[in-house]
GROMACS .gro file of C-alpha atoms in nm:
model
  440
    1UNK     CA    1  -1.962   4.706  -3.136
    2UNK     CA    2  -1.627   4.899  -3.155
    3UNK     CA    3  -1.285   5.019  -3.039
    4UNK     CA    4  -1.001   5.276  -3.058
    5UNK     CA    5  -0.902   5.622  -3.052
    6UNK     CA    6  -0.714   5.906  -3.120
    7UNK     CA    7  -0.704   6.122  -3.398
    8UNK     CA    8  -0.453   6.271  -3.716
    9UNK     CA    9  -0.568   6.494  -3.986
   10UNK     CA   10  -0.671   6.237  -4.130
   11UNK     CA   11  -0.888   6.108  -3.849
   12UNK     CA   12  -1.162   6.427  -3.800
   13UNK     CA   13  -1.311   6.355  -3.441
   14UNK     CA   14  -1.573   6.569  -3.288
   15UNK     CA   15  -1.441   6.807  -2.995
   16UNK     CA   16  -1.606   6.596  -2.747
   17UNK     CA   17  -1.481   6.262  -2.818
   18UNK     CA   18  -1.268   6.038  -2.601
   19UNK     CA   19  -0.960   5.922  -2.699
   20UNK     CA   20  -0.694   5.726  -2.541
   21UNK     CA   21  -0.344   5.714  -2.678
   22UNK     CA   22  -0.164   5.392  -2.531
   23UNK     CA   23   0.226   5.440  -2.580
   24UNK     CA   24   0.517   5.238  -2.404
   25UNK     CA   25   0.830   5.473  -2.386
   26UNK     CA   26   1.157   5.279  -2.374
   27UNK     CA   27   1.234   5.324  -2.066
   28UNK     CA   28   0.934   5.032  -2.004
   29UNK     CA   29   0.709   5.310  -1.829
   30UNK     CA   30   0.331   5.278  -1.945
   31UNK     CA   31   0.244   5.643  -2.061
   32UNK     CA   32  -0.152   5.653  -2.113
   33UNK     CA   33  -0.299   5.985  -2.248
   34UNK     CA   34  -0.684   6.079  -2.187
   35UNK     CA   35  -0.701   6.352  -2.364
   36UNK     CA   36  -1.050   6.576  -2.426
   37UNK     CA   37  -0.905   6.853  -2.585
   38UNK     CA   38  -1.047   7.006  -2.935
   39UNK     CA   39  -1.084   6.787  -3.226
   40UNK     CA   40  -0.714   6.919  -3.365
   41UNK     CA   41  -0.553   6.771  -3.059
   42UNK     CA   42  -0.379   6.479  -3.154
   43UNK     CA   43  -0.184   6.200  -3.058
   44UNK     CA   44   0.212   6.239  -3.137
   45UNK     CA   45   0.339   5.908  -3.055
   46UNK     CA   46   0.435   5.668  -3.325
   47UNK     CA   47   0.365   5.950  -3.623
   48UNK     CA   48   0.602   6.057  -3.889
   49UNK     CA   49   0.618   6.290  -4.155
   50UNK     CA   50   0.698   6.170  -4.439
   51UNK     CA   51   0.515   5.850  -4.569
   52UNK     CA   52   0.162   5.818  -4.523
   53UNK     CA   53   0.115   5.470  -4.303
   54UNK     CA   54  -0.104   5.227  -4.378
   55UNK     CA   55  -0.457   5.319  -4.197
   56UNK     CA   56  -0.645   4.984  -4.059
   57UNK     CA   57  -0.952   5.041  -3.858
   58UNK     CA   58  -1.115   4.757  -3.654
   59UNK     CA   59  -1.452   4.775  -3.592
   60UNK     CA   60  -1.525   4.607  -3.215
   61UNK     CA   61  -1.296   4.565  -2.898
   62UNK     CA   62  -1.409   4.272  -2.768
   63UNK     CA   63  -1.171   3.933  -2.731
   64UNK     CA   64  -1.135   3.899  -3.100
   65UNK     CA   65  -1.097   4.296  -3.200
   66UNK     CA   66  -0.858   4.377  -2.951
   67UNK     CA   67  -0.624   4.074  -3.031
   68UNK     CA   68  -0.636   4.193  -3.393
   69UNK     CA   69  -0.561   4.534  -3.292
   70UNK     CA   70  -0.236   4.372  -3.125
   71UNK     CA   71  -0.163   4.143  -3.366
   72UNK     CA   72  -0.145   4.411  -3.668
   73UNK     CA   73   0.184   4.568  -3.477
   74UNK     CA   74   0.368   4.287  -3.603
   75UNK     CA   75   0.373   4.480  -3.959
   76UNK     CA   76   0.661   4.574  -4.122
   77UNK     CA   77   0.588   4.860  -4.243
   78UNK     CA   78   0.446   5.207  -4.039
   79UNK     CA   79   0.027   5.135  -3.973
   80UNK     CA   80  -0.186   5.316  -3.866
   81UNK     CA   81  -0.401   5.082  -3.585
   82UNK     CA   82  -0.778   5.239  -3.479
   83UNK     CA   83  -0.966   5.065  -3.239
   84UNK     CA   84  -1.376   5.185  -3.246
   85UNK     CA   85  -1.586   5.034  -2.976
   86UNK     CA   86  -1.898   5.184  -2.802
   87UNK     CA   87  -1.733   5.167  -2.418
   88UNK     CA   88  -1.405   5.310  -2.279
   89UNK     CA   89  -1.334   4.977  -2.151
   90UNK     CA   90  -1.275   4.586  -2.273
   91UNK     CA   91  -1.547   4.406  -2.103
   92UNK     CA   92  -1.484   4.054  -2.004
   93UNK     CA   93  -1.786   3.928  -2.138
   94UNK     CA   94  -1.758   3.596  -1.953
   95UNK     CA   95  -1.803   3.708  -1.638
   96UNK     CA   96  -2.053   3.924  -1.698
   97UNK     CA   97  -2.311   3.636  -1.481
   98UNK     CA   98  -2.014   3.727  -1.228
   99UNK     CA   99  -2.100   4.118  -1.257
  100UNK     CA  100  -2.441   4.064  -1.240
  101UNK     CA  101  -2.425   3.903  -0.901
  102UNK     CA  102  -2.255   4.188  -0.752
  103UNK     CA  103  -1.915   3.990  -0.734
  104UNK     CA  104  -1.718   4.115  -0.992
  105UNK     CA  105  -1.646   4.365  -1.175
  106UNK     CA  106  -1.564   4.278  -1.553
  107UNK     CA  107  -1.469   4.633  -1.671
  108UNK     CA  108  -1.079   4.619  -1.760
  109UNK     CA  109  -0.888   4.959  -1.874
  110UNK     CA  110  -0.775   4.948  -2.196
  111UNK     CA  111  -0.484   5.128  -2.150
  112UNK     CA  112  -0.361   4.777  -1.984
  113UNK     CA  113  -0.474   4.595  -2.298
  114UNK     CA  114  -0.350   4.764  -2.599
  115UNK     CA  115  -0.035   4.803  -2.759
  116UNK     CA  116   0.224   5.063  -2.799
  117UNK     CA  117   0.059   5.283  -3.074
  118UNK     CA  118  -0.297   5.143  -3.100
  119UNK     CA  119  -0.514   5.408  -3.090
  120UNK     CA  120  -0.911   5.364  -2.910
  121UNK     CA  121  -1.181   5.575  -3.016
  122UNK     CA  122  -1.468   5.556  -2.762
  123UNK     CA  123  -1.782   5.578  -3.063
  124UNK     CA  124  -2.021   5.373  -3.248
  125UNK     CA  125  -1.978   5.237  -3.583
  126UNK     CA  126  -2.324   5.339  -3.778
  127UNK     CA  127  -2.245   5.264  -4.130
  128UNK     CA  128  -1.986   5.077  -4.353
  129UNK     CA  129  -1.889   5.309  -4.715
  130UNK     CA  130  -1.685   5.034  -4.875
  131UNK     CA  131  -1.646   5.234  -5.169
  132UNK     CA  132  -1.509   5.532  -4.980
  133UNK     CA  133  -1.301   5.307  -4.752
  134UNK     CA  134  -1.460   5.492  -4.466
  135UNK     CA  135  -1.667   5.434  -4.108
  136UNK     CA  136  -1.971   5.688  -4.031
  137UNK     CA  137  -1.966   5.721  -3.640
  138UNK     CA  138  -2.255   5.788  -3.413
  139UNK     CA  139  -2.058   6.090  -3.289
  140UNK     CA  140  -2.108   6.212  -3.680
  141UNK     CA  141  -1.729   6.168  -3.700
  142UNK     CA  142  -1.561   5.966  -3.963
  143UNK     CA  143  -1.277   5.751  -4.038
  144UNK     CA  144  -1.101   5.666  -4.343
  145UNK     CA  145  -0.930   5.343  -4.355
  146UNK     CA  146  -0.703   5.085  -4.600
  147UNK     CA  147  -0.829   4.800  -4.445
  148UNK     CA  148  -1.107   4.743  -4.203
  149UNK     CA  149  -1.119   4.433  -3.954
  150UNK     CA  150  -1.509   4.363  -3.845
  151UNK     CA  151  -1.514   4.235  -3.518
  152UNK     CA  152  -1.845   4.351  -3.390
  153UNK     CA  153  -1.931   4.052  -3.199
  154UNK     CA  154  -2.288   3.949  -3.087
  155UNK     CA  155  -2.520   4.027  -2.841
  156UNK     CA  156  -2.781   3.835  -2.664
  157UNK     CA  157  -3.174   3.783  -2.875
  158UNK     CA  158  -3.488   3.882  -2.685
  159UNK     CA  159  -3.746   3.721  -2.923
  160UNK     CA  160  -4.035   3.933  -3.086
  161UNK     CA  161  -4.226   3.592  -3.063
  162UNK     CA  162  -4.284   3.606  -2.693
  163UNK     CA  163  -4.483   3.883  -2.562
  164UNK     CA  164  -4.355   4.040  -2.276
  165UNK     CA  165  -3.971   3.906  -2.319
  166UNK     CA  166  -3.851   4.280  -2.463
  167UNK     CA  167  -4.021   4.506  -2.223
  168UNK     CA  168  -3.948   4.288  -1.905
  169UNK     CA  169  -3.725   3.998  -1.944
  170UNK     CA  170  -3.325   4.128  -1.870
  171UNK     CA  171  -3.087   3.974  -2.116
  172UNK     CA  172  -2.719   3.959  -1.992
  173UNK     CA  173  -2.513   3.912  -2.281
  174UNK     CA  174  -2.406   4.333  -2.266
  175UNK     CA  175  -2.184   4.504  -2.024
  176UNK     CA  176  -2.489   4.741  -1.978
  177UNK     CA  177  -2.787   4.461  -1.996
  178UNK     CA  178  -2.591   4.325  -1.664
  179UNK     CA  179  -2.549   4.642  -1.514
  180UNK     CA  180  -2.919   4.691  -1.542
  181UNK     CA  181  -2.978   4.349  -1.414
  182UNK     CA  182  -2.714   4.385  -1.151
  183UNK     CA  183  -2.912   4.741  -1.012
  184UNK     CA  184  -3.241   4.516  -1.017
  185UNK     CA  185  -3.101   4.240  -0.823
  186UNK     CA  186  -2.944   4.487  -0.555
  187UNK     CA  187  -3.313   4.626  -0.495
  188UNK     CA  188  -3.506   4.224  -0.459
  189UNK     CA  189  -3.582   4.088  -0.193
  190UNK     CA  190  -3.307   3.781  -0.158
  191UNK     CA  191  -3.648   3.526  -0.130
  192UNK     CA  192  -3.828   3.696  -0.416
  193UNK     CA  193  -3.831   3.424  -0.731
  194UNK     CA  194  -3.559   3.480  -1.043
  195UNK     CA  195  -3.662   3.246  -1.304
  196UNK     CA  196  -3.330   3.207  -1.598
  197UNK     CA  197  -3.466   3.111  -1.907
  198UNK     CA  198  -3.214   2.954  -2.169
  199UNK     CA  199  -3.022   2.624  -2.006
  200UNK     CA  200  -2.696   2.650  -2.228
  201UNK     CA  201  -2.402   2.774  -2.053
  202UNK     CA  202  -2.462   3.140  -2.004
  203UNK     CA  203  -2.786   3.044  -1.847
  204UNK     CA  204  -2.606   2.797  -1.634
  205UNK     CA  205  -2.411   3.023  -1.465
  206UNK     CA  206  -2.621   3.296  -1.428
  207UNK     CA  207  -2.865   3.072  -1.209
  208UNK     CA  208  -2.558   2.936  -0.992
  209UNK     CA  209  -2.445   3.220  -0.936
  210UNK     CA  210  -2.758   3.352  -0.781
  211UNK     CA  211  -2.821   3.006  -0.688
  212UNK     CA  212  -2.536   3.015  -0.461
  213UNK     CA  213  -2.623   3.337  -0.311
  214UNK     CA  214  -2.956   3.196  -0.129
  215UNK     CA  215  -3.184   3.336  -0.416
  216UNK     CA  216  -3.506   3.137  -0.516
  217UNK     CA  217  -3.422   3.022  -0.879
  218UNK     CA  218  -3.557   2.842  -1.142
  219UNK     CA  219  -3.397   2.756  -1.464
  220UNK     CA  220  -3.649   2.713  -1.766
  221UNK     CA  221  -3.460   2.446  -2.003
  222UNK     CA  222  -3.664   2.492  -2.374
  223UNK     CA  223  -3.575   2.097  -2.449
  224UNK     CA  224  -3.244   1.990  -2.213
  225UNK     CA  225  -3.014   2.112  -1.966
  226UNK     CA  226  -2.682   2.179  -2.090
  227UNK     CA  227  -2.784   2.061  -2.457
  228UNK     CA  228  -2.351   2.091  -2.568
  229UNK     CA  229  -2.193   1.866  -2.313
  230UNK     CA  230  -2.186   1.518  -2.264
  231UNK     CA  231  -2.394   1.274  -2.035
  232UNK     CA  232  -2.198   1.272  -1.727
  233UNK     CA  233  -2.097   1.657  -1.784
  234UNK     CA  234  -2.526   1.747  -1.855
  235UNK     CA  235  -2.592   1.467  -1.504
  236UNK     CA  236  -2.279   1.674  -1.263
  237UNK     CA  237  -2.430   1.979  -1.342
  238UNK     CA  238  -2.807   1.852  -1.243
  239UNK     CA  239  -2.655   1.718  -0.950
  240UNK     CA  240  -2.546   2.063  -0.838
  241UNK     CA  241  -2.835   2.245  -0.920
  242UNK     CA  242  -3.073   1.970  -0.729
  243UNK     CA  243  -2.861   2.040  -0.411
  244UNK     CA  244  -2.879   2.387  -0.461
  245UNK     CA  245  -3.213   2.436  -0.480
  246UNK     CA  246  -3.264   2.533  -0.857
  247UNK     CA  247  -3.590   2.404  -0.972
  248UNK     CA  248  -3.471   2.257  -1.343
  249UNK     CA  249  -3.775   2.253  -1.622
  250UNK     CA  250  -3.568   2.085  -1.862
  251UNK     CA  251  -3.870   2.039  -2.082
  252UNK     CA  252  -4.087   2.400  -2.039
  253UNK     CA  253  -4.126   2.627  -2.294
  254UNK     CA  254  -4.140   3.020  -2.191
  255UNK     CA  255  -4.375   3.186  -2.422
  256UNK     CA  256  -4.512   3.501  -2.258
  257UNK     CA  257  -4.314   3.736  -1.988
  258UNK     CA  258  -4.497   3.975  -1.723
  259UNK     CA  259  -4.359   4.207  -1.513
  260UNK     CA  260  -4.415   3.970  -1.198
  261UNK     CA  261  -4.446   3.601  -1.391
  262UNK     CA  262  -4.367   3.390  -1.675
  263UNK     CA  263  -4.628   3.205  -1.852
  264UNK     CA  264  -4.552   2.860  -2.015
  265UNK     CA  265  -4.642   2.688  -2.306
  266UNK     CA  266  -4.946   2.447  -2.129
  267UNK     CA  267  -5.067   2.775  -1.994
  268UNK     CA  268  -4.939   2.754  -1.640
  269UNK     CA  269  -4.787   3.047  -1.510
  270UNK     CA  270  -4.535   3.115  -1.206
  271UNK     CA  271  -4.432   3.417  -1.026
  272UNK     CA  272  -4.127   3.530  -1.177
  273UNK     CA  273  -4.002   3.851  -0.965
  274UNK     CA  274  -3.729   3.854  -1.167
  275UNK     CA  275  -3.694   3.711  -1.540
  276UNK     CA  276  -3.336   3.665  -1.681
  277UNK     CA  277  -3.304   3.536  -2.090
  278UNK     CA  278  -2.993   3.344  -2.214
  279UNK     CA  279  -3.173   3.151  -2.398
  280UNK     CA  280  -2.977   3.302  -2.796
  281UNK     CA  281  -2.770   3.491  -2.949
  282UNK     CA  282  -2.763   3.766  -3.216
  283UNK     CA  283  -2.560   4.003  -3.416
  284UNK     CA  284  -2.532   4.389  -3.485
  285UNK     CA  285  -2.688   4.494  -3.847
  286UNK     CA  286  -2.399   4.700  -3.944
  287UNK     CA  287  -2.285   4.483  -4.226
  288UNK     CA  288  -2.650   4.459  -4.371
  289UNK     CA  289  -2.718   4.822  -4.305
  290UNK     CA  290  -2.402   4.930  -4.494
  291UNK     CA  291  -2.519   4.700  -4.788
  292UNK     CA  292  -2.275   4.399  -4.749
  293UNK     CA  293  -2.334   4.053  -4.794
  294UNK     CA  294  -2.430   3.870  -4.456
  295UNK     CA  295  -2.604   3.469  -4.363
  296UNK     CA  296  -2.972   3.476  -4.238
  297UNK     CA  297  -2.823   3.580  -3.887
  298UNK     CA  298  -2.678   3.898  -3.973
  299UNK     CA  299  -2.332   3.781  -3.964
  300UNK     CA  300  -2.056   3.908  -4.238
  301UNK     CA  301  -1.975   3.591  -4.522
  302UNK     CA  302  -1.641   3.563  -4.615
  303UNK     CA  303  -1.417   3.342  -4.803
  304UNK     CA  304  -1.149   3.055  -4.613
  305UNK     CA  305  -0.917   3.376  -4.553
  306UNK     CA  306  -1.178   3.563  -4.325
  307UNK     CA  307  -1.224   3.833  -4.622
  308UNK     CA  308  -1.558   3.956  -4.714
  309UNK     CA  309  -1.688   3.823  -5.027
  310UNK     CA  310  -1.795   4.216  -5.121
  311UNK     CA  311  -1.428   4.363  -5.067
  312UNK     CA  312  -1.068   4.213  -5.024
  313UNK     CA  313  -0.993   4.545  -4.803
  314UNK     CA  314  -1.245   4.403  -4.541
  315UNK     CA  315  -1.204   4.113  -4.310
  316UNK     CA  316  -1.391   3.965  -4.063
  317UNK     CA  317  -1.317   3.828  -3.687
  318UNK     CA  318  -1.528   3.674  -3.408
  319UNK     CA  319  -1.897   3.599  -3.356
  320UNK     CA  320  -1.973   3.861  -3.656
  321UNK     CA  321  -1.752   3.644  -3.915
  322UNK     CA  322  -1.964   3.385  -4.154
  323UNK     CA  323  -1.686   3.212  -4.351
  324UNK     CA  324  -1.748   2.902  -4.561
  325UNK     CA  325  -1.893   2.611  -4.420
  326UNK     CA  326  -2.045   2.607  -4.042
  327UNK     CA  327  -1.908   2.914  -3.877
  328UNK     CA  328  -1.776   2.884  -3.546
  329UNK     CA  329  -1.943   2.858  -3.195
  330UNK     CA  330  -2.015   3.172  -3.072
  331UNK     CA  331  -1.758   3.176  -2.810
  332UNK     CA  332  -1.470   3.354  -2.609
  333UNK     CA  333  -1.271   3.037  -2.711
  334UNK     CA  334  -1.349   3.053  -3.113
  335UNK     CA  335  -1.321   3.461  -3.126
  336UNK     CA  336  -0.982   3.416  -2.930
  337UNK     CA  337  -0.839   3.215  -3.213
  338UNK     CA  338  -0.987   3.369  -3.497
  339UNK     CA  339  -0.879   3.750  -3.408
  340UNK     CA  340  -0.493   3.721  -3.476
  341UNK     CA  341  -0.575   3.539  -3.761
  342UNK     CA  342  -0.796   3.825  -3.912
  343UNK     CA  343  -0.497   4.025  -3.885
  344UNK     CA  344  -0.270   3.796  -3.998
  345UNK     CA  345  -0.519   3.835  -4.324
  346UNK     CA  346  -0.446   4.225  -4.342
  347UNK     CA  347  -0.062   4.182  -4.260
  348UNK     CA  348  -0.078   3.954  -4.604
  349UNK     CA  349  -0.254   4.199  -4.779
  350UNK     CA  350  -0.018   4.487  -4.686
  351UNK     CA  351   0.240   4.266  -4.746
  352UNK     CA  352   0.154   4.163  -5.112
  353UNK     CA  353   0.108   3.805  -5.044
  354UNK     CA  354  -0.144   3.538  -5.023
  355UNK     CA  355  -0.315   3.515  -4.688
  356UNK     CA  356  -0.379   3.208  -4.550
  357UNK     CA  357  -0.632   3.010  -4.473
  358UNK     CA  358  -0.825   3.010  -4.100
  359UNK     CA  359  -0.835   2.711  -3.910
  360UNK     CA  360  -0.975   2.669  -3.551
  361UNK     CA  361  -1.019   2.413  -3.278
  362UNK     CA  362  -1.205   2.358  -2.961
  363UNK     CA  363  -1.082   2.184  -2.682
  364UNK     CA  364  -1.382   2.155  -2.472
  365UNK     CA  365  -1.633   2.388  -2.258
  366UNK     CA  366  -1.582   2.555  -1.933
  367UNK     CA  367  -1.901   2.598  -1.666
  368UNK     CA  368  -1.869   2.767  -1.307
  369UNK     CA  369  -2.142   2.667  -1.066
  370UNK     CA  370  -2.146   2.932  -0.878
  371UNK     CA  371  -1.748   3.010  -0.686
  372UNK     CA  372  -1.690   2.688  -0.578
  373UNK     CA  373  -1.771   2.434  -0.836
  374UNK     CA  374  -1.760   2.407  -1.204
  375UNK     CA  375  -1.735   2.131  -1.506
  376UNK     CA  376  -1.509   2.107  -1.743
  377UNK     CA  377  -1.660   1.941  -2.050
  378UNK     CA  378  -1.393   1.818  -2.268
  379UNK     CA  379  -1.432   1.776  -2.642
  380UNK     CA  380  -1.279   1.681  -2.992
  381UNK     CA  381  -1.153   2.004  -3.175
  382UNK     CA  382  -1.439   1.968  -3.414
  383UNK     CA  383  -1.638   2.114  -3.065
  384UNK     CA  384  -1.809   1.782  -2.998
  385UNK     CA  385  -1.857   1.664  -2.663
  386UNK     CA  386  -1.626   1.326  -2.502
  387UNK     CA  387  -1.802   1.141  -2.200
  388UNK     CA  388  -1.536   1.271  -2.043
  389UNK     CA  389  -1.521   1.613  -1.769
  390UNK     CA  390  -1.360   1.720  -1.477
  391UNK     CA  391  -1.568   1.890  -1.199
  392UNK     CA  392  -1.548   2.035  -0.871
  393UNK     CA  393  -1.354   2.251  -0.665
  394UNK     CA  394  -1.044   2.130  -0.947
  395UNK     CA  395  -1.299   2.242  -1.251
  396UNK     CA  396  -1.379   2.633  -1.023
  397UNK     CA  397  -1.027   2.648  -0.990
  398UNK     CA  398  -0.995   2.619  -1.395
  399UNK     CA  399  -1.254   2.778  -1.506
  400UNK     CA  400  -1.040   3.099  -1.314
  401UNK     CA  401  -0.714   3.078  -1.455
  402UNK     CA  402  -0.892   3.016  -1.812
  403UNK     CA  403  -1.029   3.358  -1.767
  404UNK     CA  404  -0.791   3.485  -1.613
  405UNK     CA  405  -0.500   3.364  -1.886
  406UNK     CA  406  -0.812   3.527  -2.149
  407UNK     CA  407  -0.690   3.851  -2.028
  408UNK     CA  408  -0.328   3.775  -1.996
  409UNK     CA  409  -0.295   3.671  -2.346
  410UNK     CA  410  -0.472   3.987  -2.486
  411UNK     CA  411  -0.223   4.165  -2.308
  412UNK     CA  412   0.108   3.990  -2.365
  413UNK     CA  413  -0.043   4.004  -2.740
  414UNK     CA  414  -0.029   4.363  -2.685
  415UNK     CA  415   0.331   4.362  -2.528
  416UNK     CA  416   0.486   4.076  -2.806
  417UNK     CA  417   0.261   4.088  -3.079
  418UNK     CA  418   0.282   3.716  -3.279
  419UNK     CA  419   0.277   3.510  -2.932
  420UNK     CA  420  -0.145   3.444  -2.979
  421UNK     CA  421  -0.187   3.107  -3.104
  422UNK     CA  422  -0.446   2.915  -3.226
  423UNK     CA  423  -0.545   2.541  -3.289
  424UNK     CA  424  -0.668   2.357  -3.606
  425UNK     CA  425  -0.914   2.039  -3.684
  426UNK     CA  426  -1.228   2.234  -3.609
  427UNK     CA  427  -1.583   2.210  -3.805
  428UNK     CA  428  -1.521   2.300  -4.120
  429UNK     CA  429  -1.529   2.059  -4.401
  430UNK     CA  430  -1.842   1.910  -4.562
  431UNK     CA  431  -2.077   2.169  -4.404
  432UNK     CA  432  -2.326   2.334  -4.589
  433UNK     CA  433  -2.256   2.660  -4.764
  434UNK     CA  434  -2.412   2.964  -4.537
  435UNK     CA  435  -2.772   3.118  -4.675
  436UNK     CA  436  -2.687   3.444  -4.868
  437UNK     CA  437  -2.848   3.750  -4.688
  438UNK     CA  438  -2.860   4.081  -4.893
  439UNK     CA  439  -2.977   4.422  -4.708
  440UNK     CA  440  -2.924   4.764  -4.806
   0.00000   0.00000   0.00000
């Protein structure tokens, strides 16, 4: 995935392109351009004519990209900030259960988002030329850049294993895979069946939330319900689900979708009207595909500094980052921290000096049950669970201003660049080294 546009000479774009040009004139007025002019139109705010600025492109514009992009303003020097992501908005991925329900919509401009001078390019990273320094776009445009932040995030895994799952099951881990799901929903009958297959926390949520609305749900487990929280935080959210009438399997497998059922592993099957996967997560190929090193999930490897292992100009953020040791959760809540710290990697660079190294820490989990409830797992910073949550209308009420203050920090990021923060203690030491994945 990718974000950020606008265009110099040194930027060819193809006449039909997008681009947005966020600027913030002194007089504090927001000034957002759209333009859709030919491919010389360009962007004059923040430009000069003399030295050539330093060009960093960042691949993705999800929570961690579009923190980097923000962060990089803190340079010194004149840059040159391109954000590349697929959509002409940020998409607050975790409310997309929220979106799917018809109840919110978690499209955000990203002329509200960015920072004075970062630039968004509406397109689709195809290919990585390390050697060249430059990005081949879907739109057959390129970009040439100094340094390159990867921040492609993940998406949600429809296994190959289970017949059926890719042709009918609806994933929901993709602004458009909820859409879809969203324009299915609007059409069922409210007593046809929706079975949610994956019980971690996406897959929580998604069945409360339709749960909540009346519909006939069932949430297929694989093995437990809730498998990263505690005890009491696995036995509040059971509790909820019982009195909602959410038939928990905490034990059934899935292994065969049809358009109308799901078939389980002792060969039972139940009408499934509807079939909704959470149940994992994967990555985009684009650092295998442009011939960099990845781990056996596709993600990029990198040293302690975020830095790819192939090339000191390119530096990895979020869910797509592999660095040494057990990367992080795949999270809002890891990608948040990890984002300014990519950056702070390329300000280093720029800079001449030695970057440091990344540190991260969790402070717990954060469910909703539907708009009313929620629990609030807390845990050590190393992401592992206390017997300890808070639940309730107090946890609903949480869970919002967490996601809300998501999108507020992004954006005051984007106003005072250097204000995103992140914690340290998280699961790093004594892990095994990541399995070495090479594609070309």
């Amino acid at each position: 995935m990718n974000p950020s546009g606008e265009q110099t000479e040194n930027y060819p774009i193809r006449a039909e392109m997008r681009q947005v040009c966020v600027a913030r004139p002194d007089d504090g007025s927001d000034a957002r351009h759209v333009l859709s002019h030919l491919a010389a139109l360009r962007c004059l705010e923040g430009m000069t004519q003399h030295n050539a600025p330093t060009k960093v492109v960042v691949l993705g514009g999800g929570y961690s990209g579009t923190v980097a992009a923000n962060r990089l303003r803190l340079a010194p020097t004149d840059i040159d900030i391109t954000l590349v992501n697929p959509r002409p908005h940020f998409v607050e991925r975790i409310r997309l259960h929220q979106f799917a329900a018809g109840n919110y919509d978690a499209a955000v401009d990203y002329g509200t988002m960015l920072g004075e001078g970062v630039r968004l390019v509406v397109d689709t990273a195809e290919r990585i030329d390390a050697a060249a320094r430059t990005v081949h776009l879907a739109s057959g445009a390129t970009l040439n850049y100094d340094y390159l932040i990867y921040a492609v995030g993940s998406t949600g895994a429809v296994p190959a294993s289970v017949p059926g799952a890719g042709e009918y099951a609806y994933p929901i881990a993709e602004f458009e895979h909820a859409q879809r799901l969203r324009a299915t929903l609007d059409e069922l009958h409210p007593d046809a069946p929706v079975t949610v297959v994956g019980a971690g926390l996406t897959g929580i949520e998604t069945a409360s939330e339709l749960a909540e609305q009346g519909r006939r749900v069932t949430l297929v487990c694989g093995g437990q319900l809730a498998p990263s929280l505690s005890e009491p935080g696995r036995r509040s959210i059971a509790k909820w689900m019982r009195r909602h009438g959410v038939t928990v399997m905490e034990n059934d497998v899935v292994t065969e979708v049809r358009p109308d059922a799901v078939v389980f592993a002792d060969g039972a099957v139940r009408p499934s009207a509807v079939t909704v996967w959470t149940a994992g997560f994967g990555v985009p190929d684009l650092a295998a595909h442009s011939g960099l090193h990845t781990d056996a999930l596709g993600r990029l490897l990198t040293d302690d500094t975020l830095t790819s292992i192939d090339d000191d100009r390119i530096v990895a953020a979020g869910d797509a980052a592999a660095p040494p040791g057990e990367p992080p959760r795949m999270s809002c809540q890891a990608a948040s921290q990890i984002g300014p710290q990519a950056a702070q990697t390329v300000l280093s660079r720029i800079a001449g000096t030695m970057p440091a190294e990344f540190d991260y820490g969790f402070v717990g989990s954060c469910v909703s049950l539907g708009r009313r409830a929620g629990t609030i797992q807390l845990a050590r910073k190393d992401d592992t669970p206390v017997n300890y949550y808070i639940g309730g209308r107090v946890a609903a009420w949480l869970k919002e201003a967490i996601c809300k203050g998501t999108v507020w920090g992004i954006r005051r990021e984007g106003r005072k660049p250097g204000t995103a923060f992140w914690y340290k203690g998280g699961k790093r030491a004594s892990q095994p080294a990541a399995e070495v994945v090479t594609q070309s």
